[in-house]
mmCIF file of N, CA, C and O in Angstrom:
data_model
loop_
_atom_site.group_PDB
_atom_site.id
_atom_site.type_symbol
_atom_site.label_atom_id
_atom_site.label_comp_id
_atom_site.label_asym_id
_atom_site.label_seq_id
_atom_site.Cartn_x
_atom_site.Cartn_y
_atom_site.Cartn_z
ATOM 1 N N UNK A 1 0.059 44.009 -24.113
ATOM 2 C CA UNK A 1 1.454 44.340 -24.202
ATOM 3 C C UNK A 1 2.274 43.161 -23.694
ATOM 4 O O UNK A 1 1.930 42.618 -22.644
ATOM 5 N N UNK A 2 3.362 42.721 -24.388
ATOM 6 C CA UNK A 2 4.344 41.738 -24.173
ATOM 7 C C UNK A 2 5.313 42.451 -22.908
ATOM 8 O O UNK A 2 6.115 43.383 -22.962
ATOM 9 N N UNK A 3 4.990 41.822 -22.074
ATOM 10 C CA UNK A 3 6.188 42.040 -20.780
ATOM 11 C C UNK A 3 7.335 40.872 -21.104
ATOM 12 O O UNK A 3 7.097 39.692 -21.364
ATOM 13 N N UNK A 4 8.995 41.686 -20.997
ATOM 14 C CA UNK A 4 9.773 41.045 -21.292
ATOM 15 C C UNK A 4 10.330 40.599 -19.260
ATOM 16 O O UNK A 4 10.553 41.412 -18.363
ATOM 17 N N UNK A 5 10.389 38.786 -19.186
ATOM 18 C CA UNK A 5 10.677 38.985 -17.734
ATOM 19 C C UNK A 5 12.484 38.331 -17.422
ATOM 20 O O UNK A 5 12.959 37.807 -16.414
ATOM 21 N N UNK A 6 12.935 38.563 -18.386
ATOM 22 C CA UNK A 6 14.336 38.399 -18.115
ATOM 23 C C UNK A 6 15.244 39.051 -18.942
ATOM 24 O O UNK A 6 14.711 39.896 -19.661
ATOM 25 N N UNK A 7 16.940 38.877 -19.121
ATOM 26 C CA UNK A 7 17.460 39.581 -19.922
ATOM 27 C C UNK A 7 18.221 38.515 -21.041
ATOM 28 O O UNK A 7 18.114 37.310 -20.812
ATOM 29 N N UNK A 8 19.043 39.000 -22.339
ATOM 30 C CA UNK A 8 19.245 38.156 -22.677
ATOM 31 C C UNK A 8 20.164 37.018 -22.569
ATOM 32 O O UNK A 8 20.077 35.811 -22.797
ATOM 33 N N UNK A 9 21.292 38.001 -22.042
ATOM 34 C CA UNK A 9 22.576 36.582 -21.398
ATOM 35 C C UNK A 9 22.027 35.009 -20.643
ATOM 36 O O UNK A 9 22.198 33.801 -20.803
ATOM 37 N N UNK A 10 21.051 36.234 -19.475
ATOM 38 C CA UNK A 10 20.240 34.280 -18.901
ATOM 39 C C UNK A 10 19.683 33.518 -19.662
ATOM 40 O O UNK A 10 19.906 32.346 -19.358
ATOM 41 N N UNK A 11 18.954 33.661 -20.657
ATOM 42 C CA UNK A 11 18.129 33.424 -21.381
ATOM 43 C C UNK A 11 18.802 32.544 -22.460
ATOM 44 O O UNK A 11 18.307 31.509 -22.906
ATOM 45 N N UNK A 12 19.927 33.048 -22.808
ATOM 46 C CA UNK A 12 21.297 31.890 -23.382
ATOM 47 C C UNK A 12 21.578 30.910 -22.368
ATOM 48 O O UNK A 12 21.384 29.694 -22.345
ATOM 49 N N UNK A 13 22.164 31.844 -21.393
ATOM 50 C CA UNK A 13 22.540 30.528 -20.678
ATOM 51 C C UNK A 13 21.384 29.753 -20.209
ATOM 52 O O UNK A 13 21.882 28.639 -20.044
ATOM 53 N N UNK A 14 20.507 29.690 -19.988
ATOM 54 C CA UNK A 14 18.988 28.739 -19.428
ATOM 55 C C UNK A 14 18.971 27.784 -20.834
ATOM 56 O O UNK A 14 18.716 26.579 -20.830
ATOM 57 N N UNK A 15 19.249 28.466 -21.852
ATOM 58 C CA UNK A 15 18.928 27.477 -23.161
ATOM 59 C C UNK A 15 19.813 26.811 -23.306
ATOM 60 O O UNK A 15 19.618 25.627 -23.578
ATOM 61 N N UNK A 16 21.048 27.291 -23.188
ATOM 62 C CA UNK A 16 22.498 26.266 -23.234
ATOM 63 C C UNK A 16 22.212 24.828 -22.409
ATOM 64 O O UNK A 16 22.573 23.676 -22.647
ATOM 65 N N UNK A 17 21.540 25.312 -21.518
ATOM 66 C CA UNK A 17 22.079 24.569 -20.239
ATOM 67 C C UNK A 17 21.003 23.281 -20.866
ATOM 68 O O UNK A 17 21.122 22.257 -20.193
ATOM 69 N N UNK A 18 20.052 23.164 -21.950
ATOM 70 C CA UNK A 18 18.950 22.171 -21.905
ATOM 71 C C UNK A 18 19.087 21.700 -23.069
ATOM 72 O O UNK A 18 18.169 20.999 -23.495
ATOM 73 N N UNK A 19 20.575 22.010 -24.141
ATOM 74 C CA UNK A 19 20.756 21.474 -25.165
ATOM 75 C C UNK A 19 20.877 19.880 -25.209
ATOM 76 O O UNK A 19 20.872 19.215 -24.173
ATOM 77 N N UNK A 20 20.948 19.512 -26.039
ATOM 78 C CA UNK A 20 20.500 17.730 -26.440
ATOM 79 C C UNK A 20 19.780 17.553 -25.333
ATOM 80 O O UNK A 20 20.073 16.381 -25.094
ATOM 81 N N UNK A 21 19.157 17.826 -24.611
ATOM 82 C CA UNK A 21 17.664 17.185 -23.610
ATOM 83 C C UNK A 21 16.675 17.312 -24.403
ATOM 84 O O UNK A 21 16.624 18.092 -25.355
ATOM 85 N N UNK A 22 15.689 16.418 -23.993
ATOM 86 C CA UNK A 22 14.493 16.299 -24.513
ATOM 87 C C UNK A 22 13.364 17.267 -23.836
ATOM 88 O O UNK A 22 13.008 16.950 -22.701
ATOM 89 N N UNK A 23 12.932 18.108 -24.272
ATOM 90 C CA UNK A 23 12.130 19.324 -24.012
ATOM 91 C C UNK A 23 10.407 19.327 -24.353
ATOM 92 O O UNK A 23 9.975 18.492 -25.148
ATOM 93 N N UNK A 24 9.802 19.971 -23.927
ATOM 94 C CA UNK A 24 8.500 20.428 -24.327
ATOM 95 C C UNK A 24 7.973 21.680 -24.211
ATOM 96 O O UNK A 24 7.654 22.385 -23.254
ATOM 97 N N UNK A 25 7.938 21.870 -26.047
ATOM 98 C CA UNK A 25 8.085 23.575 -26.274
ATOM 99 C C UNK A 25 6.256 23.556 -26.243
ATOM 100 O O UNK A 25 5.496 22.640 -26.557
ATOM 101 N N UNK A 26 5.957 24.910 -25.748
ATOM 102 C CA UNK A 26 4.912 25.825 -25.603
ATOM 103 C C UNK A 26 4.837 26.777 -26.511
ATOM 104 O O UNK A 26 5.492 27.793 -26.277
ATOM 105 N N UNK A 27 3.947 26.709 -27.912
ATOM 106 C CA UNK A 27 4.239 28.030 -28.186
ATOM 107 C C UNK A 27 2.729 28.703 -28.331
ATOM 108 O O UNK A 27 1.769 28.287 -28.981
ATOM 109 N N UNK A 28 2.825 29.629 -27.681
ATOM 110 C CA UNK A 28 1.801 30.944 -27.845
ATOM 111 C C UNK A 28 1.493 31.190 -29.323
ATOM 112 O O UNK A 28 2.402 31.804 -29.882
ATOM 113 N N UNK A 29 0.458 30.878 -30.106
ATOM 114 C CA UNK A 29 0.447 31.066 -31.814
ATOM 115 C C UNK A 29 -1.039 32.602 -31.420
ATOM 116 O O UNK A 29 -1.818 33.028 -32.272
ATOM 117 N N UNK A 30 -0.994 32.919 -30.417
ATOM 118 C CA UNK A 30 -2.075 34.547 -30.434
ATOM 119 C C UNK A 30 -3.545 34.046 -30.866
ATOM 120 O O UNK A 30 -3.893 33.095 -31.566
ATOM 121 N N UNK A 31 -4.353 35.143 -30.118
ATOM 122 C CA UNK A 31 -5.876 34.281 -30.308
ATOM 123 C C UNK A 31 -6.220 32.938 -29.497
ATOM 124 O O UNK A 31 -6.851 32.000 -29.984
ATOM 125 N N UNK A 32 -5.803 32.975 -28.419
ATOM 126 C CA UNK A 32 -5.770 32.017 -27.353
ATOM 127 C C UNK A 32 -5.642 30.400 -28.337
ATOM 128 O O UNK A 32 -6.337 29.385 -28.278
ATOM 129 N N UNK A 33 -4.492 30.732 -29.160
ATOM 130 C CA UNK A 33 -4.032 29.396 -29.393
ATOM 131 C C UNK A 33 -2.876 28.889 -29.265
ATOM 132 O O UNK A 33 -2.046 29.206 -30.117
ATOM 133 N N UNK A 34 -2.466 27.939 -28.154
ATOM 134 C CA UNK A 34 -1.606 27.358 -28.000
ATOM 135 C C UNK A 34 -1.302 25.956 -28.575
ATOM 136 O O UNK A 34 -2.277 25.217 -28.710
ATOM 137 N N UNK A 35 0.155 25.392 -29.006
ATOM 138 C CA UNK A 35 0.310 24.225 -29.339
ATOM 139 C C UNK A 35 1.247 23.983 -28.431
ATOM 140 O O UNK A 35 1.467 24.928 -27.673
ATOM 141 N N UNK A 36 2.004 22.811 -28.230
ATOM 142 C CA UNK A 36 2.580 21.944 -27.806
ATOM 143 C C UNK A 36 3.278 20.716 -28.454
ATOM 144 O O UNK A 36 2.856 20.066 -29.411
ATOM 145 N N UNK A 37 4.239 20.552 -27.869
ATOM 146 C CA UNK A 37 4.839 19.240 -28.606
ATOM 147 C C UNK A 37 6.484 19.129 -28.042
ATOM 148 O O UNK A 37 7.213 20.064 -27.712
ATOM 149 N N UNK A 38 6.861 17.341 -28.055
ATOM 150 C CA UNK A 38 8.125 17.309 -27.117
ATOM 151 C C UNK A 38 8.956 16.794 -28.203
ATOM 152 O O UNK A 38 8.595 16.026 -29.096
ATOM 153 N N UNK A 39 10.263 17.374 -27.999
ATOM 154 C CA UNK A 39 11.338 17.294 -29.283
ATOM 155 C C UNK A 39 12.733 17.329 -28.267
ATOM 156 O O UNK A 39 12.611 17.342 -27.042
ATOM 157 N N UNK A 40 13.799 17.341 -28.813
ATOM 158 C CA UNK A 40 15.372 17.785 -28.254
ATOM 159 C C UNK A 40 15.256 18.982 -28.882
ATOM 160 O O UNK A 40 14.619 19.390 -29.854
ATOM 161 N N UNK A 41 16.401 19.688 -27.711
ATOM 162 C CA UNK A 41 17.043 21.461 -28.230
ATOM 163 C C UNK A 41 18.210 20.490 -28.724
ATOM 164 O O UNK A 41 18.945 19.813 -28.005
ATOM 165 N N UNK A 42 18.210 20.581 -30.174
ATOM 166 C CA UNK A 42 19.182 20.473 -30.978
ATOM 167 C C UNK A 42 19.973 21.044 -31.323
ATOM 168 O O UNK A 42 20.906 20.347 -31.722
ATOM 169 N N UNK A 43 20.164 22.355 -31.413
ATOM 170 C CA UNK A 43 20.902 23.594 -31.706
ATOM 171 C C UNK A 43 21.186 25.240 -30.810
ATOM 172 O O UNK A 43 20.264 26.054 -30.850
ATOM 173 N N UNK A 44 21.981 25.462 -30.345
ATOM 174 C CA UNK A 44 21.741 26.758 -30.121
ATOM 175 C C UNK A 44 23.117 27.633 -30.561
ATOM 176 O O UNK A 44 24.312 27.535 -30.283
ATOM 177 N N UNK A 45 22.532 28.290 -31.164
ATOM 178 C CA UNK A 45 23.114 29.436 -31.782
ATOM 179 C C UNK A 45 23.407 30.890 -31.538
ATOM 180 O O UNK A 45 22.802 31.342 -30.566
ATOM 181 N N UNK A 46 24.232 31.788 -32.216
ATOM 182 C CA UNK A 46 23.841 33.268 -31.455
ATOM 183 C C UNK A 46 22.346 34.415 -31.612
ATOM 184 O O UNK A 46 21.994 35.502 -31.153
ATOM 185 N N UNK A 47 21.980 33.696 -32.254
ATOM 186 C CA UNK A 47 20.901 34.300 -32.961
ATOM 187 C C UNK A 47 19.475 33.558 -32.643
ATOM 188 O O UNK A 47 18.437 34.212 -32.537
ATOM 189 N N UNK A 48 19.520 32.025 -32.489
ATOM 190 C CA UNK A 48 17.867 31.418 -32.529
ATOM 191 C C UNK A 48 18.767 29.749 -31.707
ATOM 192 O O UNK A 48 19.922 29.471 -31.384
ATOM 193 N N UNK A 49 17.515 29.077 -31.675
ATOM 194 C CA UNK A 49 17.626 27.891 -31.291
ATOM 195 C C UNK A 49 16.559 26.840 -32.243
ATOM 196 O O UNK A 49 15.499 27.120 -32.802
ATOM 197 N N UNK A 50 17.215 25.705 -32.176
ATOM 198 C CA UNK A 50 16.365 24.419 -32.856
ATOM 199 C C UNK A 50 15.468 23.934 -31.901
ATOM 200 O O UNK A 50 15.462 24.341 -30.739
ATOM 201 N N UNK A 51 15.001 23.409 -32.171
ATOM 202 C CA UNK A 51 14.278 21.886 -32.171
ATOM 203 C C UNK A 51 13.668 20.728 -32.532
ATOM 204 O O UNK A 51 12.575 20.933 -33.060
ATOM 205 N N UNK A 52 13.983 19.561 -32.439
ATOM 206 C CA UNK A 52 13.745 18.499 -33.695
ATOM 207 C C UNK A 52 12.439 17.912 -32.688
ATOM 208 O O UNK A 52 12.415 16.944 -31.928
ATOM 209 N N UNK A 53 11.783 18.542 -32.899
ATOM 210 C CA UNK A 53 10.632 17.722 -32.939
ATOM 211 C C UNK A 53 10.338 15.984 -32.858
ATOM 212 O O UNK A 53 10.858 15.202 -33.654
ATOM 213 N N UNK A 54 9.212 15.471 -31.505
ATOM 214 C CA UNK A 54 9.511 13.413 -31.821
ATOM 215 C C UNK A 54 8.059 13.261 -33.155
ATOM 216 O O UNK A 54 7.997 12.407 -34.039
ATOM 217 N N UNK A 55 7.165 14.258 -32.913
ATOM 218 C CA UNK A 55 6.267 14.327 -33.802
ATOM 219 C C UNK A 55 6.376 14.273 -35.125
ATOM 220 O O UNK A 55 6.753 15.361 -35.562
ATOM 221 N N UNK A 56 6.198 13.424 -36.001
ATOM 222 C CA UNK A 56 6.917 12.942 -37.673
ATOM 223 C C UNK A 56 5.624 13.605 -37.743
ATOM 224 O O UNK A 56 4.942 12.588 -37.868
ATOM 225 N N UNK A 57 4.788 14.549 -37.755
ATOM 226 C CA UNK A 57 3.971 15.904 -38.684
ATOM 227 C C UNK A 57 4.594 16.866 -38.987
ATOM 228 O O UNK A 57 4.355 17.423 -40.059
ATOM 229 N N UNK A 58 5.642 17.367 -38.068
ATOM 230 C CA UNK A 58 6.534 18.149 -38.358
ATOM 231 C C UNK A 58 7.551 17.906 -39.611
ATOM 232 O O UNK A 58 7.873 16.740 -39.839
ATOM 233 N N UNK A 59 7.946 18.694 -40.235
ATOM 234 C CA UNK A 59 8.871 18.294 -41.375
ATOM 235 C C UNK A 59 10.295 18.965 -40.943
ATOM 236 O O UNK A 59 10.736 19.976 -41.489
ATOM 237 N N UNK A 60 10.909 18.316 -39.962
ATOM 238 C CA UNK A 60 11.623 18.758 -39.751
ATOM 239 C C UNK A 60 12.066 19.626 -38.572
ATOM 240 O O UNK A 60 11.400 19.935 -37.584
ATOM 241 N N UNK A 61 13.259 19.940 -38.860
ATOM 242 C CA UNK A 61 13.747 20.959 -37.331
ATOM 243 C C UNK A 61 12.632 22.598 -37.048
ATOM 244 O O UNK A 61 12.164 23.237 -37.991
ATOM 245 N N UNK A 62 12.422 22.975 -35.537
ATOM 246 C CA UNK A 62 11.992 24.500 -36.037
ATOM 247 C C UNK A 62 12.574 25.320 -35.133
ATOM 248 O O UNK A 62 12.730 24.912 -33.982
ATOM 249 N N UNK A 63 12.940 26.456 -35.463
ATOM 250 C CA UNK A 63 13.746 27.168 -35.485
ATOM 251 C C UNK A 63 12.958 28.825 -34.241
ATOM 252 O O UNK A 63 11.850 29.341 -34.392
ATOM 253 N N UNK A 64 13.609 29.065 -33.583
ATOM 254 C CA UNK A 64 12.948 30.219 -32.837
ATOM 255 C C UNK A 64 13.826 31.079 -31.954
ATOM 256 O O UNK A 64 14.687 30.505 -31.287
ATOM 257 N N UNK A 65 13.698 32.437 -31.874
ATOM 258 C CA UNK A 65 14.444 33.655 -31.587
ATOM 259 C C UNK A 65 14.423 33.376 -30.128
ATOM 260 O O UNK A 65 13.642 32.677 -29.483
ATOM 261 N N UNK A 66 15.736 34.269 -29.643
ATOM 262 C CA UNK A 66 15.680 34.289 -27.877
ATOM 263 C C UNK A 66 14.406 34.966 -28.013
ATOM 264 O O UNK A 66 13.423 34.328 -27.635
ATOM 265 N N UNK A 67 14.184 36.400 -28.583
ATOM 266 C CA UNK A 67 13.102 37.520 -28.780
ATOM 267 C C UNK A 67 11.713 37.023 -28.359
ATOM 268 O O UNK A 67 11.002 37.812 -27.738
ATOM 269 N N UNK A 68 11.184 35.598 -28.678
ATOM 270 C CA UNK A 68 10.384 35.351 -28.661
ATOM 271 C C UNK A 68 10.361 34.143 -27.315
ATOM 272 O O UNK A 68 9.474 34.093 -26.463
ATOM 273 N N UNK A 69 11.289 33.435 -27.372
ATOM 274 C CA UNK A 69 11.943 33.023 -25.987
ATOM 275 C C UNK A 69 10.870 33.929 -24.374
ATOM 276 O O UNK A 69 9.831 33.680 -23.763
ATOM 277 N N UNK A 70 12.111 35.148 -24.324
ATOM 278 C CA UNK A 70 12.130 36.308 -23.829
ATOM 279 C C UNK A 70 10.510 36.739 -23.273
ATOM 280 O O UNK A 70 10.087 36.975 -22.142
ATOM 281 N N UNK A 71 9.820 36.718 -24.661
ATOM 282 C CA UNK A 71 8.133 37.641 -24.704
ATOM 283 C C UNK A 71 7.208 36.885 -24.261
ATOM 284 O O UNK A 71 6.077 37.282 -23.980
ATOM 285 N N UNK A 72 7.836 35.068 -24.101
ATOM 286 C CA UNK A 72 6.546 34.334 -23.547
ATOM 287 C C UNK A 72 6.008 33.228 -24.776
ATOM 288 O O UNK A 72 5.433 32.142 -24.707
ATOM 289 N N UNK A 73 6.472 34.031 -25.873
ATOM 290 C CA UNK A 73 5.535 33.507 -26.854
ATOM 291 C C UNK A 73 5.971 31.829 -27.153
ATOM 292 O O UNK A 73 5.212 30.891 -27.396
ATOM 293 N N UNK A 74 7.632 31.836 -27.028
ATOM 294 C CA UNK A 74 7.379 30.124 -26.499
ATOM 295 C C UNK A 74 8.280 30.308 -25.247
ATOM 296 O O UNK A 74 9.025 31.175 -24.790
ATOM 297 N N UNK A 75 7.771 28.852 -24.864
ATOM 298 C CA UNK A 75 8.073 28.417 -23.538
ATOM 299 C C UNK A 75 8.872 26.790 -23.704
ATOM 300 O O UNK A 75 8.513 25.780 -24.310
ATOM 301 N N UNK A 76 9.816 27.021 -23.059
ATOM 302 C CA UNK A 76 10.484 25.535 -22.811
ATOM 303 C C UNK A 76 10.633 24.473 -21.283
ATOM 304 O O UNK A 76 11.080 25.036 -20.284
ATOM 305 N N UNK A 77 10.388 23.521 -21.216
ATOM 306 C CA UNK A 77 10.473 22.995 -19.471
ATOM 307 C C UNK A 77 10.782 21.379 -20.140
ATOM 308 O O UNK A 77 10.193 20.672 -20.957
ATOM 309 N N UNK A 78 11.915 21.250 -19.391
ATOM 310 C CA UNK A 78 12.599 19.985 -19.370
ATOM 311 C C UNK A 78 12.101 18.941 -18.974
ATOM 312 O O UNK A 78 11.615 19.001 -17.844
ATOM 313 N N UNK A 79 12.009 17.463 -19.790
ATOM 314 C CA UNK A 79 10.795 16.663 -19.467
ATOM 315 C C UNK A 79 11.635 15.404 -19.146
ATOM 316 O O UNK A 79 12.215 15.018 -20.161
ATOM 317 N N UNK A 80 11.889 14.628 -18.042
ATOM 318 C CA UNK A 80 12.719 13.280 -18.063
ATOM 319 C C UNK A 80 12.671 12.356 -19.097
ATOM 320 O O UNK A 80 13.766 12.093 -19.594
ATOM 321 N N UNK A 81 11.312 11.565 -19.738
ATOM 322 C CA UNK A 81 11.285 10.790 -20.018
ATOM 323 C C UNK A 81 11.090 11.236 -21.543
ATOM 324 O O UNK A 81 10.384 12.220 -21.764
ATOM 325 N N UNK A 82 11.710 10.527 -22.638
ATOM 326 C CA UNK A 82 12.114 10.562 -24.225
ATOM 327 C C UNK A 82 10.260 9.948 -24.457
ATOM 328 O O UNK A 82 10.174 8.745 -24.210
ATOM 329 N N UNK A 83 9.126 10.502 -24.802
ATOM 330 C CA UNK A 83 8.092 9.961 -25.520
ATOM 331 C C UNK A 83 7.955 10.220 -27.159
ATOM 332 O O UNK A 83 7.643 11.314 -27.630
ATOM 333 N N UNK A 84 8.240 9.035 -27.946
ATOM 334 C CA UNK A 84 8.420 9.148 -29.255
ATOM 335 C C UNK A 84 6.555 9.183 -29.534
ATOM 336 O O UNK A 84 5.953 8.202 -29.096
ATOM 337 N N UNK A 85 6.056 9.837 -29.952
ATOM 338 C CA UNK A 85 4.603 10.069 -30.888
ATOM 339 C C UNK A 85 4.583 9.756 -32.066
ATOM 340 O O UNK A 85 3.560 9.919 -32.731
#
């Protein structure tokens, strides 16, 4: 069972607060598989947030719900230094 451990207003504001920084998202893909990878929060919206990815495998921006934010399934933590891959 997904334990939700915050509500959603913080959860905006925590994401607001890390827009254009350079980040490293966590995401939980289920079946004990996790990926990783460091990009900028490019976008935040009322509905989802970006991220542009430094990894050129990616095609592009990707896109993800507070909802999932919220459940764990990704994770964000602010990284000082810009590493282009």
């Amino acid at each position: 069972m997904i334990k939700i451990s915050d509500n959603l207003p913080n959860a905006k504001e925590r994401i607001n607060s890390l827009k254009e920084k350079p980040v490293e998202v966590t995401l939980n893909l289920g079946r004990n598989k996790v990926v990783s990878f460091l990009g900028i929060l490019s976008g935040v919206y009322p509905a989802l947030f970006t991220v542009l990815p430094f990894d050129k495998s990616f095609k592009g921006k990707t896109s993800y719900s507070y909802s999932e934010y919220l459940c764990g399934k990704v994770k964000l933590k602010e990284t000082k230094s810009i590493n282009m891959q």
